[in-house]
PDB file of C-alpha atoms in Angstrom:
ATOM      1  CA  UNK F  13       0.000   0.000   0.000  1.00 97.00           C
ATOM      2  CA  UNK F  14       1.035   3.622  -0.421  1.00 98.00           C
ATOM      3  CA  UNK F  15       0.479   6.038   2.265  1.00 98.00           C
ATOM      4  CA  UNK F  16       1.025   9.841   2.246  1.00 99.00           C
ATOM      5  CA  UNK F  17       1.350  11.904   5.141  1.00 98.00           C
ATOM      6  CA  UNK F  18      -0.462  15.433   5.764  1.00 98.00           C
ATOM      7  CA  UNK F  19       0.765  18.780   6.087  1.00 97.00           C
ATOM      8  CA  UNK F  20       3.481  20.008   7.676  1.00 96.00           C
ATOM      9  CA  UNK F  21       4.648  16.521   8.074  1.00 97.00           C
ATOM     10  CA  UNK F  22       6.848  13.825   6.688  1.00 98.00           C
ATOM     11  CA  UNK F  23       6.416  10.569   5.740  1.00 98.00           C
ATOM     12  CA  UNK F  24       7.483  10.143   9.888  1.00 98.00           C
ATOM     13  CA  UNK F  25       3.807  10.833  10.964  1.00 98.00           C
ATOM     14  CA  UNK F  26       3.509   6.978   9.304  1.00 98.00           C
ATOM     15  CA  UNK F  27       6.006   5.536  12.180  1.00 98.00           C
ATOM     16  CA  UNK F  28       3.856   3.936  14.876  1.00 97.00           C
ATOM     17  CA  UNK F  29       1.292   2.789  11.559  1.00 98.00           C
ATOM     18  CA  UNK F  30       3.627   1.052   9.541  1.00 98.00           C
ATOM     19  CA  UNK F  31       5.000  -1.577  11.854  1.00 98.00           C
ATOM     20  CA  UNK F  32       1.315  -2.623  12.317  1.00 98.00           C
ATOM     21  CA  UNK F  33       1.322  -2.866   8.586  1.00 98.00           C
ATOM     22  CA  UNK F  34       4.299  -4.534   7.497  1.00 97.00           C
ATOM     23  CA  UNK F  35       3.782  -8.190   8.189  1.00 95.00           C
ATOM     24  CA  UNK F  36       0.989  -8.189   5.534  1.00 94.00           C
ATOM     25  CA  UNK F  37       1.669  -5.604   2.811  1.00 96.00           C
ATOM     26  CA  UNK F  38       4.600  -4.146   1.101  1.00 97.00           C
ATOM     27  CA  UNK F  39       4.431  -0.345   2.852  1.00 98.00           C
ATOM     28  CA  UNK F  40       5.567   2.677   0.488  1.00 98.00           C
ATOM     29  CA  UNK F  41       5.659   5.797   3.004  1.00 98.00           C
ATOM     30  CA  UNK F  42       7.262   8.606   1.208  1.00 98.00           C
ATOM     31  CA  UNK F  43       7.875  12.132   1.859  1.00 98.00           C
ATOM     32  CA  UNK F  44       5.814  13.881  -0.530  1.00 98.00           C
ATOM     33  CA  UNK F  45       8.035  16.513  -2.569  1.00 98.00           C
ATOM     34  CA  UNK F  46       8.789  19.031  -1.415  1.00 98.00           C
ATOM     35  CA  UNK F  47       8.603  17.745   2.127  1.00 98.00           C
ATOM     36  CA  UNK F  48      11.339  16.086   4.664  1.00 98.00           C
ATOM     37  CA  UNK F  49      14.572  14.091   2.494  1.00 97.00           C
ATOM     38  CA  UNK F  50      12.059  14.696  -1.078  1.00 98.00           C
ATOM     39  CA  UNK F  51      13.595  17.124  -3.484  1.00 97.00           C
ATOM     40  CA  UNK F  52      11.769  20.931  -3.543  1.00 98.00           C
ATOM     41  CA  UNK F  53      11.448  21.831  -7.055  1.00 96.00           C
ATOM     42  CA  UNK F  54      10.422  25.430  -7.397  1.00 96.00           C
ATOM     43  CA  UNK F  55       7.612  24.410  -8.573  1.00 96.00           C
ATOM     44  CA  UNK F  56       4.788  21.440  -9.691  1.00 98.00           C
ATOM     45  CA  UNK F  57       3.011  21.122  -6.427  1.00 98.00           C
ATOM     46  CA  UNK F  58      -0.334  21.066  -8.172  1.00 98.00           C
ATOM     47  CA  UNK F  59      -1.576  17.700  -6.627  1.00 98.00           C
ATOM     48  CA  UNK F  60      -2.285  16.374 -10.168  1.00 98.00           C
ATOM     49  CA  UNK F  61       1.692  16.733 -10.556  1.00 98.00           C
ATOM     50  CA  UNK F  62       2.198  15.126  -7.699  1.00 98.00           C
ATOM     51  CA  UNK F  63       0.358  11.979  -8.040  1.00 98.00           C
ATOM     52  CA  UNK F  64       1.902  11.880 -11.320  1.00 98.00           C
ATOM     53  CA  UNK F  65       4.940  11.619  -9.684  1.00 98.00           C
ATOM     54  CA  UNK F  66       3.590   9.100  -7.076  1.00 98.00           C
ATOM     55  CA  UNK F  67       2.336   7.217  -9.954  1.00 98.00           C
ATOM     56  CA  UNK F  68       5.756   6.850 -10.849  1.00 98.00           C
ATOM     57  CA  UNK F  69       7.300   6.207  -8.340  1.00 98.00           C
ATOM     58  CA  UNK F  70       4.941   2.727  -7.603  1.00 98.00           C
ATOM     59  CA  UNK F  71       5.800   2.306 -10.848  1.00 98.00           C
ATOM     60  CA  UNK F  72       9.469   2.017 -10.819  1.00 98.00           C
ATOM     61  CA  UNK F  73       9.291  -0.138  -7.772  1.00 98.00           C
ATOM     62  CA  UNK F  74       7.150  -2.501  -9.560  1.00 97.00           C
ATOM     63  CA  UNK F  75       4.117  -2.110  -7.500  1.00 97.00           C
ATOM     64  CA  UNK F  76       1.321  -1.853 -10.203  1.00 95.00           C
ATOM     65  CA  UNK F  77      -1.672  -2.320  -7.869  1.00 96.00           C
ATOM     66  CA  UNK F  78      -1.812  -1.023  -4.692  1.00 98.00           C
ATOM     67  CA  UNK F  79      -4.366   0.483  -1.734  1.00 98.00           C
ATOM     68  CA  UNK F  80      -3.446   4.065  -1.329  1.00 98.00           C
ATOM     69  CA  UNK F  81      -4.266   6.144   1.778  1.00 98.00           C
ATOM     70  CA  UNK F  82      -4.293   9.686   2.329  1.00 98.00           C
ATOM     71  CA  UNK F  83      -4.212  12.016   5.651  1.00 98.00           C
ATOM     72  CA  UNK F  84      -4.711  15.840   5.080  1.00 97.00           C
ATOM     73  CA  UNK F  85      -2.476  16.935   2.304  1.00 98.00           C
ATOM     74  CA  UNK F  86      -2.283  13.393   1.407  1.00 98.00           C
ATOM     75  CA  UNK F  87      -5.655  12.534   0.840  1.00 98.00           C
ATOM     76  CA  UNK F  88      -5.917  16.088  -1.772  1.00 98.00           C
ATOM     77  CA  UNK F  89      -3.275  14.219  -3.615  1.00 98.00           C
ATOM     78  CA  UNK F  90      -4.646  10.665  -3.477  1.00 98.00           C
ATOM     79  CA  UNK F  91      -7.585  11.715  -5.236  1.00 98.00           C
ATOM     80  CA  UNK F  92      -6.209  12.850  -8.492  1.00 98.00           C
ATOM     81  CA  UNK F  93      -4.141   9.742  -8.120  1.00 98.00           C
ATOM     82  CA  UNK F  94      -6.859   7.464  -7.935  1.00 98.00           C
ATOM     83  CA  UNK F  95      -8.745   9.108 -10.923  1.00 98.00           C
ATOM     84  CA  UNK F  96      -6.400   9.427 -13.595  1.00 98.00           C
ATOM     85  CA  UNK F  97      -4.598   5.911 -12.853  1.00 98.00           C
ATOM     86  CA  UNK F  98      -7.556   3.951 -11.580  1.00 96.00           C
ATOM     87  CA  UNK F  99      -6.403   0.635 -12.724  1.00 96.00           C
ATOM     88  CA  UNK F 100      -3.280   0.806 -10.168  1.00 98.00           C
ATOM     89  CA  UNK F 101      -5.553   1.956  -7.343  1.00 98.00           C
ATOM     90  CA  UNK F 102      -7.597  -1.241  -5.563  1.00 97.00           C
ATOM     91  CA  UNK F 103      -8.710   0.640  -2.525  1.00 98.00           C
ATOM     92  CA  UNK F 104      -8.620   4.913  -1.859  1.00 98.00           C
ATOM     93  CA  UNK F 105      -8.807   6.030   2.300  1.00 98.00           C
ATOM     94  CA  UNK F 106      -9.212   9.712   3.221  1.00 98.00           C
ATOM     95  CA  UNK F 107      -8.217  10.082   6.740  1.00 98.00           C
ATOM     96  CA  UNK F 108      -9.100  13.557   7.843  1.00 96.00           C
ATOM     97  CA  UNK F 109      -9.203  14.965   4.204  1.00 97.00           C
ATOM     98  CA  UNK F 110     -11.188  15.501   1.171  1.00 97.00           C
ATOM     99  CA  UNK F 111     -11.618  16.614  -2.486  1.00 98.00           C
ATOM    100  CA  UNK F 112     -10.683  20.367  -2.798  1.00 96.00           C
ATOM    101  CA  UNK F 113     -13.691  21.825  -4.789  1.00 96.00           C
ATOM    102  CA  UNK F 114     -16.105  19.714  -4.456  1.00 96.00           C
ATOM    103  CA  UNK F 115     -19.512  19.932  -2.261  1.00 92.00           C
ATOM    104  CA  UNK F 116     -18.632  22.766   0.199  1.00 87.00           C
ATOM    105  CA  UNK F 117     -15.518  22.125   0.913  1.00 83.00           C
ATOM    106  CA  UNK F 118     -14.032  26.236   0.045  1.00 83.00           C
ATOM    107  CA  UNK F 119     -15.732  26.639   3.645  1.00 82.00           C
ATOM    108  CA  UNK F 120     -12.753  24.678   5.426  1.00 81.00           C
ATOM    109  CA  UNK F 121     -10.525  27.674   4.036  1.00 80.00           C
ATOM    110  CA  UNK F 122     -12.567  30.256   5.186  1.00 82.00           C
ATOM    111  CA  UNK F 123     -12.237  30.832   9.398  1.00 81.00           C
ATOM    112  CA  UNK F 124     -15.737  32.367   9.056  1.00 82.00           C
ATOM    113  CA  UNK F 125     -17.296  29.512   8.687  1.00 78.00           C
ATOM    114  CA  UNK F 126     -15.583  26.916  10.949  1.00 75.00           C
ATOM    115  CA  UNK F 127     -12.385  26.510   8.582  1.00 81.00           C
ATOM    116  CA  UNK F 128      -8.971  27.136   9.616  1.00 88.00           C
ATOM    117  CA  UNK F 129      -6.628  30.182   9.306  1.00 90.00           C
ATOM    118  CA  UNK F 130      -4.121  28.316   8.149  1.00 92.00           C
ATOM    119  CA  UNK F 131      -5.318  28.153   4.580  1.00 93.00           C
ATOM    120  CA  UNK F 132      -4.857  31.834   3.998  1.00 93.00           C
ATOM    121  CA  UNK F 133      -1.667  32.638   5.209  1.00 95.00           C
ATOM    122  CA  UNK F 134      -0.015  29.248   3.851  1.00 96.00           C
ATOM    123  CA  UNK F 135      -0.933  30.494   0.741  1.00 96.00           C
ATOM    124  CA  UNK F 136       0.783  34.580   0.870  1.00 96.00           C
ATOM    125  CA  UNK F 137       3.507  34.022  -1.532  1.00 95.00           C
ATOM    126  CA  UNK F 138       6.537  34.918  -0.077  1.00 97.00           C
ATOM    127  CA  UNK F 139       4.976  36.209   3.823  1.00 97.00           C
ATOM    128  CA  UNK F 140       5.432  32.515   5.305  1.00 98.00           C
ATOM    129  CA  UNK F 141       8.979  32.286   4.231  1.00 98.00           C
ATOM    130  CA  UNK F 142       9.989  35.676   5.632  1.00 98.00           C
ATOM    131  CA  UNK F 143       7.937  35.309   8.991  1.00 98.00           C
ATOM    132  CA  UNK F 144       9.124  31.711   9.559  1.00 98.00           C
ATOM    133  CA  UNK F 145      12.652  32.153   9.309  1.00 97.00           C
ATOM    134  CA  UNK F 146      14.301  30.594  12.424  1.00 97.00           C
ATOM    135  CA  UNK F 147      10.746  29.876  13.872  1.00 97.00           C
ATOM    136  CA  UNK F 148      10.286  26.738  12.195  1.00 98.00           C
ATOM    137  CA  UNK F 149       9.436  24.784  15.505  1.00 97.00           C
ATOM    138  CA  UNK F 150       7.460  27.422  16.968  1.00 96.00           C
ATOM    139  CA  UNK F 151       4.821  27.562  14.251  1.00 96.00           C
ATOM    140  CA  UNK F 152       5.005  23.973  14.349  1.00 95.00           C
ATOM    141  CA  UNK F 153       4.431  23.994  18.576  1.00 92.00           C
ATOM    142  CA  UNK F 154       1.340  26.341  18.020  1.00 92.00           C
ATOM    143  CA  UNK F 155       0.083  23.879  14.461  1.00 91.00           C
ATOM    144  CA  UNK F 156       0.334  20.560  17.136  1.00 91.00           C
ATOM    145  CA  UNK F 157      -0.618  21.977  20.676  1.00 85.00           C
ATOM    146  CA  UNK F 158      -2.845  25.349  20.337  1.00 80.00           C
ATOM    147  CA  UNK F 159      -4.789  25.319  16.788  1.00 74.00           C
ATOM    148  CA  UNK F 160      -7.731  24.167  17.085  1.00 65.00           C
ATOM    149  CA  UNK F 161      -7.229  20.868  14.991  1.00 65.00           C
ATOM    150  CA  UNK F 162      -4.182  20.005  17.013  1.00 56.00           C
ATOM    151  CA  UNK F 163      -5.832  21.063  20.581  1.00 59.00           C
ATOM    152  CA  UNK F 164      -6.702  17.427  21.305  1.00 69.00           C
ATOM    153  CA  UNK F 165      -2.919  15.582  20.172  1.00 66.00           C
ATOM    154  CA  UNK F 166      -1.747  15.358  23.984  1.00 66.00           C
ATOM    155  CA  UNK F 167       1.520  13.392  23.944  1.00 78.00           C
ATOM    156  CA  UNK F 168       1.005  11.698  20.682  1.00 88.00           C
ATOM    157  CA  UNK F 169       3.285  14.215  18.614  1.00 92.00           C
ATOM    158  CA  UNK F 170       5.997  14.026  21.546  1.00 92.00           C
ATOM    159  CA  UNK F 171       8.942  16.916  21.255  1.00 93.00           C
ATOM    160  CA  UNK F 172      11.473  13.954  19.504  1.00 95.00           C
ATOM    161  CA  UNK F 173       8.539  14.006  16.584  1.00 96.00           C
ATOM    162  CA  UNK F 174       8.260  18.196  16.619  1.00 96.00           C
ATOM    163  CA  UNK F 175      11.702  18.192  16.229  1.00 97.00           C
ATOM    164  CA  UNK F 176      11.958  16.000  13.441  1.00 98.00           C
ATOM    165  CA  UNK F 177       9.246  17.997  11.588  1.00 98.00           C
ATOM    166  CA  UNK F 178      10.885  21.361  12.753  1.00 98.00           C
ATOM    167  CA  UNK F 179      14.660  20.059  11.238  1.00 98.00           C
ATOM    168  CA  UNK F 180      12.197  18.964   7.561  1.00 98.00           C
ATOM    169  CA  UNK F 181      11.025  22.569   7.876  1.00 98.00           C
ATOM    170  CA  UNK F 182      14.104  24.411   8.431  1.00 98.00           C
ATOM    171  CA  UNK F 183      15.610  23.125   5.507  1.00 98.00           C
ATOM    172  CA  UNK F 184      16.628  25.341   2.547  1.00 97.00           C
ATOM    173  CA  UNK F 185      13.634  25.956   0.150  1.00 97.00           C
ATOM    174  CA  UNK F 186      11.289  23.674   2.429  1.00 98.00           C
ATOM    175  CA  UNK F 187       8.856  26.352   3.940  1.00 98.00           C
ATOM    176  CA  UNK F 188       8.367  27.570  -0.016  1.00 98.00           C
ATOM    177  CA  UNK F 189       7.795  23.974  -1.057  1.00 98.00           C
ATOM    178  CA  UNK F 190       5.828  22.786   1.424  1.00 98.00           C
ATOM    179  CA  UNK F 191       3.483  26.193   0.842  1.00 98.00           C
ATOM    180  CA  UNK F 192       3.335  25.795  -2.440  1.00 98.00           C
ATOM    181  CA  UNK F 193       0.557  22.411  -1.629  1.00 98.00           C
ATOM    182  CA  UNK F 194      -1.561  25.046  -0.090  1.00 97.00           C
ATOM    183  CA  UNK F 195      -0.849  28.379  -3.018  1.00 98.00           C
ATOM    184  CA  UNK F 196      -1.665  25.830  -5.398  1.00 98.00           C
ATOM    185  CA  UNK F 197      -5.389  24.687  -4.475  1.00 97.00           C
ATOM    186  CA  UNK F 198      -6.705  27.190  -7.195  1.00 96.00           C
ATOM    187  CA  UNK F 199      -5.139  24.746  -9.965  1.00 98.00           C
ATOM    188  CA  UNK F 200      -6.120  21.808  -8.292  1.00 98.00           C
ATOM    189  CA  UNK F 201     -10.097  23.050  -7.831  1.00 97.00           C
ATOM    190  CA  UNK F 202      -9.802  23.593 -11.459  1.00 98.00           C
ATOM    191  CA  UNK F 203      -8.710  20.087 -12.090  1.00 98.00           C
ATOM    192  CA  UNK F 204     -10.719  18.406  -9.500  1.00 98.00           C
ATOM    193  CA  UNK F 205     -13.730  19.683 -10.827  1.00 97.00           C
ATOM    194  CA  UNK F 206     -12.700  18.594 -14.902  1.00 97.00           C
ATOM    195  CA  UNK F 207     -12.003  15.451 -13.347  1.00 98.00           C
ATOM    196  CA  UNK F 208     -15.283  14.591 -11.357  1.00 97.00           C
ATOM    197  CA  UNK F 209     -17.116  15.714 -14.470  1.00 97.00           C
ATOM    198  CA  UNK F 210     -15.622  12.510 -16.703  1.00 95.00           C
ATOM    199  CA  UNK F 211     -18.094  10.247 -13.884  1.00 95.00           C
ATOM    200  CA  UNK F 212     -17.890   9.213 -10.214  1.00 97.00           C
ATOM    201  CA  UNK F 213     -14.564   6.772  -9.323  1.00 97.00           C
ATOM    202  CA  UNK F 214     -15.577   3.183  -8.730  1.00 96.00           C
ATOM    203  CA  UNK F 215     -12.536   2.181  -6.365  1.00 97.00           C
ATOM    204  CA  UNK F 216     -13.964   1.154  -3.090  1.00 97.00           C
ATOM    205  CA  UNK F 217     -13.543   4.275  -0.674  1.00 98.00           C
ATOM    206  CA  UNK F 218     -13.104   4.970   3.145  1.00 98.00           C
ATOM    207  CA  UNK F 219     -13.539   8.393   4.572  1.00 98.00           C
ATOM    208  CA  UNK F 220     -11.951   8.504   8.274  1.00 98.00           C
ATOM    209  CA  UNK F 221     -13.070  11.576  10.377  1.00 97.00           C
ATOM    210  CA  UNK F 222     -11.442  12.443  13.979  1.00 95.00           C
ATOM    211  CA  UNK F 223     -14.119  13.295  16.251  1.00 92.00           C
ATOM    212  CA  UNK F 224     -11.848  16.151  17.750  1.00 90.00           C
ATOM    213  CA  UNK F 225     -10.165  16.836  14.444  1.00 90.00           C
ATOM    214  CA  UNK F 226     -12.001  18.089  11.058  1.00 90.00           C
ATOM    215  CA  UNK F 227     -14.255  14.599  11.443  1.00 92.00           C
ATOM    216  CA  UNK F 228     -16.406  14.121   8.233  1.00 94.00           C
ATOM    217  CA  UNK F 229     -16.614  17.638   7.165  1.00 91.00           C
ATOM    218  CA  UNK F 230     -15.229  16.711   3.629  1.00 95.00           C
ATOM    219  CA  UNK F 231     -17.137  13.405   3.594  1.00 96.00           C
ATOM    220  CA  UNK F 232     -20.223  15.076   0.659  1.00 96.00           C
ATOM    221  CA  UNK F 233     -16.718  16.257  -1.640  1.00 97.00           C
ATOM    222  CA  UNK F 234     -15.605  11.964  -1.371  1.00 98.00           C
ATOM    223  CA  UNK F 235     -19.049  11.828  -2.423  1.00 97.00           C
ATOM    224  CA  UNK F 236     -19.334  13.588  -5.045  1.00 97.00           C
ATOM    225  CA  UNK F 237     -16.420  12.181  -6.686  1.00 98.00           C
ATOM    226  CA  UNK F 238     -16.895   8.501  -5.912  1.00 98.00           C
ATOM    227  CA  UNK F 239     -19.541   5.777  -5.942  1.00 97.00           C
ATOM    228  CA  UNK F 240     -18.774   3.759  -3.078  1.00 95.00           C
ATOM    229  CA  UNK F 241     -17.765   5.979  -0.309  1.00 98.00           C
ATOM    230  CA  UNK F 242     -18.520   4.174   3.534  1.00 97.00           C
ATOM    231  CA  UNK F 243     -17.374   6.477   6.721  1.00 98.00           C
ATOM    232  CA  UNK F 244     -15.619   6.066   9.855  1.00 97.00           C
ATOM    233  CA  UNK F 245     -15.307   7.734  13.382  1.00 97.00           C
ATOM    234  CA  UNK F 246     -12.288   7.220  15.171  1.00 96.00           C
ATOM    235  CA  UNK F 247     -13.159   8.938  18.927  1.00 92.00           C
ATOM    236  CA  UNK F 248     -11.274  10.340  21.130  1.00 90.00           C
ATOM    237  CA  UNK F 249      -8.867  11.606  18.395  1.00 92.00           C
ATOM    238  CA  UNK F 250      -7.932  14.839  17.057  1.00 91.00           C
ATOM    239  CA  UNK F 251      -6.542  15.709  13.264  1.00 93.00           C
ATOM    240  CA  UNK F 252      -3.579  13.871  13.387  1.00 95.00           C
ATOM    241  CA  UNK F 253      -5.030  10.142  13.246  1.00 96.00           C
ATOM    242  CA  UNK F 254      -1.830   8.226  12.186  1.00 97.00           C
ATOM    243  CA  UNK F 255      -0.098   9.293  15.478  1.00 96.00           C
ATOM    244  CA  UNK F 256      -3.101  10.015  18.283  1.00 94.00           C
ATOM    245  CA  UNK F 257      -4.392   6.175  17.579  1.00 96.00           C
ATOM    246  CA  UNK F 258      -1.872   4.220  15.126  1.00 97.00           C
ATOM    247  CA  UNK F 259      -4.124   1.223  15.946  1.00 97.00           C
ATOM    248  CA  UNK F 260      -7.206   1.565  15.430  1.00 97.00           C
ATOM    249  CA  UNK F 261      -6.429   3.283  12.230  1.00 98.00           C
ATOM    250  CA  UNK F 262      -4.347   0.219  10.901  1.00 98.00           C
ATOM    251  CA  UNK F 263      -7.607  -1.486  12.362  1.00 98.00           C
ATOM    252  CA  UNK F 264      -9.843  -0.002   9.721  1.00 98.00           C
ATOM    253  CA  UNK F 265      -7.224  -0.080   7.062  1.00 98.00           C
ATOM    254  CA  UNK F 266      -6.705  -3.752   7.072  1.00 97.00           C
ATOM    255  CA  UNK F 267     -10.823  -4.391   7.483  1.00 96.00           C
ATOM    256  CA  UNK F 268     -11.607  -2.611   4.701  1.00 96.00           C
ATOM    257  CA  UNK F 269      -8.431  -4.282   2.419  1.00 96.00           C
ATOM    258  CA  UNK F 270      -9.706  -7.703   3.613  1.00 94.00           C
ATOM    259  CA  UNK F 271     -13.538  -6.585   2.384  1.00 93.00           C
ATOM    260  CA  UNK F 272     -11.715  -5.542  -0.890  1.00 94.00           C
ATOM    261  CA  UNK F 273      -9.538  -8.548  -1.537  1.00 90.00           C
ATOM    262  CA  UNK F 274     -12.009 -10.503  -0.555  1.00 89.00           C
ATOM    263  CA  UNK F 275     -14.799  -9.375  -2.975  1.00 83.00           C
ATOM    264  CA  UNK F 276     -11.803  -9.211  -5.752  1.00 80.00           C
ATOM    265  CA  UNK F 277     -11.443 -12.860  -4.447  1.00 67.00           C
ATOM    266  CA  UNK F 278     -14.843 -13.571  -5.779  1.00 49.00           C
ATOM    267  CA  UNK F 279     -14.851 -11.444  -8.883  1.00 47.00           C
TER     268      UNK F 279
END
């Protein structure tokens, strides 16, 4: 399976998931570009680009069919991913993520309305780089412990983790790329949308909401782009599923593979 991690993370956030994983399935965990020990182009962080790159990348390691999972960021990239290379996708799993520009999902950008800050400035070209400089961890500190997606994370995103995350940030070019996922939403609303239109996805799909975190607030954009779309809660969890409750997310991962291998069983 592939899984990609969310924003600002690395492919780290995956650490206490993958070992649950691994006696079962071949695990890709990448950082995405732009993010952690990935190149930063200056550019091509449209999230059609980067599934194309994904693609790829399964590609050369000779995985041709594969589940793919998504948290945050990652699921906004698993999407396009699924759609234009749907015969290398058997399963698709949003964790705390959706399909920009679909259903109502321009309200999670918009504080106004419940969505977060961090949309806006994320995508000033140029402000984030300047402001950040040197305060890598900090604005990391107040992303994990003090917004309020990150309010419920207690211990699970320790100060070892922050600093990892803080040292991927810090790097040269890294704030610009890992910006450029959010400054380049307007592109990918354009191609989400010309997507959808060519008919709903038939890959079996799992939307996981936090009940503390954005929950299933981009569920009706999942929907709108795919068939068969079933939904889970995972309590007592904030945004950051793959670290606040590693197990019971690899729970739900592996019943709904089994469900899907099994029915391909049968086909």
């Amino acid at each position: 399976m592939l899984l990609l991690h969310g924003w600002p993370q690395t492919a780290h956030a995956w650490r206490e998931v993958v070992p649950l994983l691994a006696d079962r399935y071949t695990v890709v965990a990448p950082d995405l570009p732009g993010f952690g020990a990935s190149s930063r182009p200056d550019g091509g962080y449209d999230k059609r680009t980067v599934a194309s790159t994904l693609a790829r990348l399964m590609a050369a390691l000779g995985l041709t069919r594969y589940h793919l999972v998504g948290h945050d960021v990652g699921g906004q990239v698993a999407y396009p991913l699924a759609a234009l290379y749907p015969e290398a996708v058997r399963s698709l799993t949003f964790v705390e993520a959706g399909v920009p520009g679909l259903g109502e999902s321009l309200a999670a950008a918009n504080p106004l309305t419940g969505g977060s800050w961090h949309f806006g400035f994320n995508m000033v070209p140029d402000l984030p780089e300047f402001l950040l400089a040197g305060r890598e961890r900090g604005y990391l500190e107040f992303m994990f412990r003090r917004d309020a997606v990150g309010l419920y994370v207690t211990e699970a995103i320790d100060d070892a983790a922050v600093d990892v995350y803080a040292r991927a940030l810090a790097a040269p070019g890294a704030v610009r790329a890992t910006m450029g996922y959010y400054r380049a939403l307007p592109i990918d609303i354009a191609d989400n949308r010309e997507l959808c239109a060519t008919g709903r996805l038939r890959v079996p799909t799992l939307v996981v909401g936090a009940r503390h975190g954005v929950g299933l607030g981009w569920l009706d954009t999942v929907q709108e782009a795919v068939a068969d779309v079933s939904a889970r809660w995972v309590e007592e969890c904030g945004h950051y599923v793959p670290e606040e409750r590693p197990a019971e997310l690899a729970r739900l991962l592996t019943e709904m593979w089994q469900e899907v291998e099994s029915r391909d069983g049968h086909e």
